[in-house]
Amino acid sequence: MKEYNYCPICAIPLQMGMVEGRKRKYCPKCNFVDYKNPLPVALAVAVKDKKVLLIKRGVPPVKGMWASPSGFIEIGETPEEGCLRELEEETGVSGEIVKLIGVLRIEDKEIYGDMLIIAYLVNVKDGELTPGDEVEDARFFDIADLPEYYLNIFKDVIEEIQNEEV
Ligand SMILES: [Zn+2]
């Protein structure tokens, strides 16, 4: 993960010290503290007719992997709004939140460090599948054809989709 060496406000070198019980970098001039917090990401397990909509990621992290539509929640946005916006940007379809699946921690060693993934089950409503700028492909998978790593992460909700009228 990338580190600040200079204060992003005053551009002077940061110092290391104890701040609120942890070693952190801080600015001796303006009191900026380089807190390390997980970045909040909204993710859509998007489903239609028991098929799961995945995107082939076109940007790091995990470029080239099939994954659920997801992205960073913007300032002023609720997690639900961020989830549906990312779904639409990455796949071209709109959706409706069914429920919160859960909140999980994923560590991205490539760029972003810790991420807090807020995952929703989403019903796909309207629109034509049109992969967005940051994705290589978007398509619906039968549950039997889902990649194994994906099944491992969302095992419980996939079972639920299989068994219930979701
Ligand atoms: Zn400063």
Coordinates of C-alpha atoms and ligand atoms in Angstrom, one line a residue, residues 7 9-10 12 27 29-32, ligand 1:
C7 CA 1.9 16.3 4.6
I9 CA -1.8 19.9 3.1
C10 CA 1.6 21.7 3.9
I12 CA 6.5 19.2 4.8
C27 CA 2.3 16.6 10.5
K29 CA 2.7 21.9 11.6
C30 CA -1.0 21.4 10.9
N31 CA -1.8 18.3 12.9
F32 CA -2.8 16.3 9.9
Ligands
ZN1 ZN 0.6 19.7 7.5

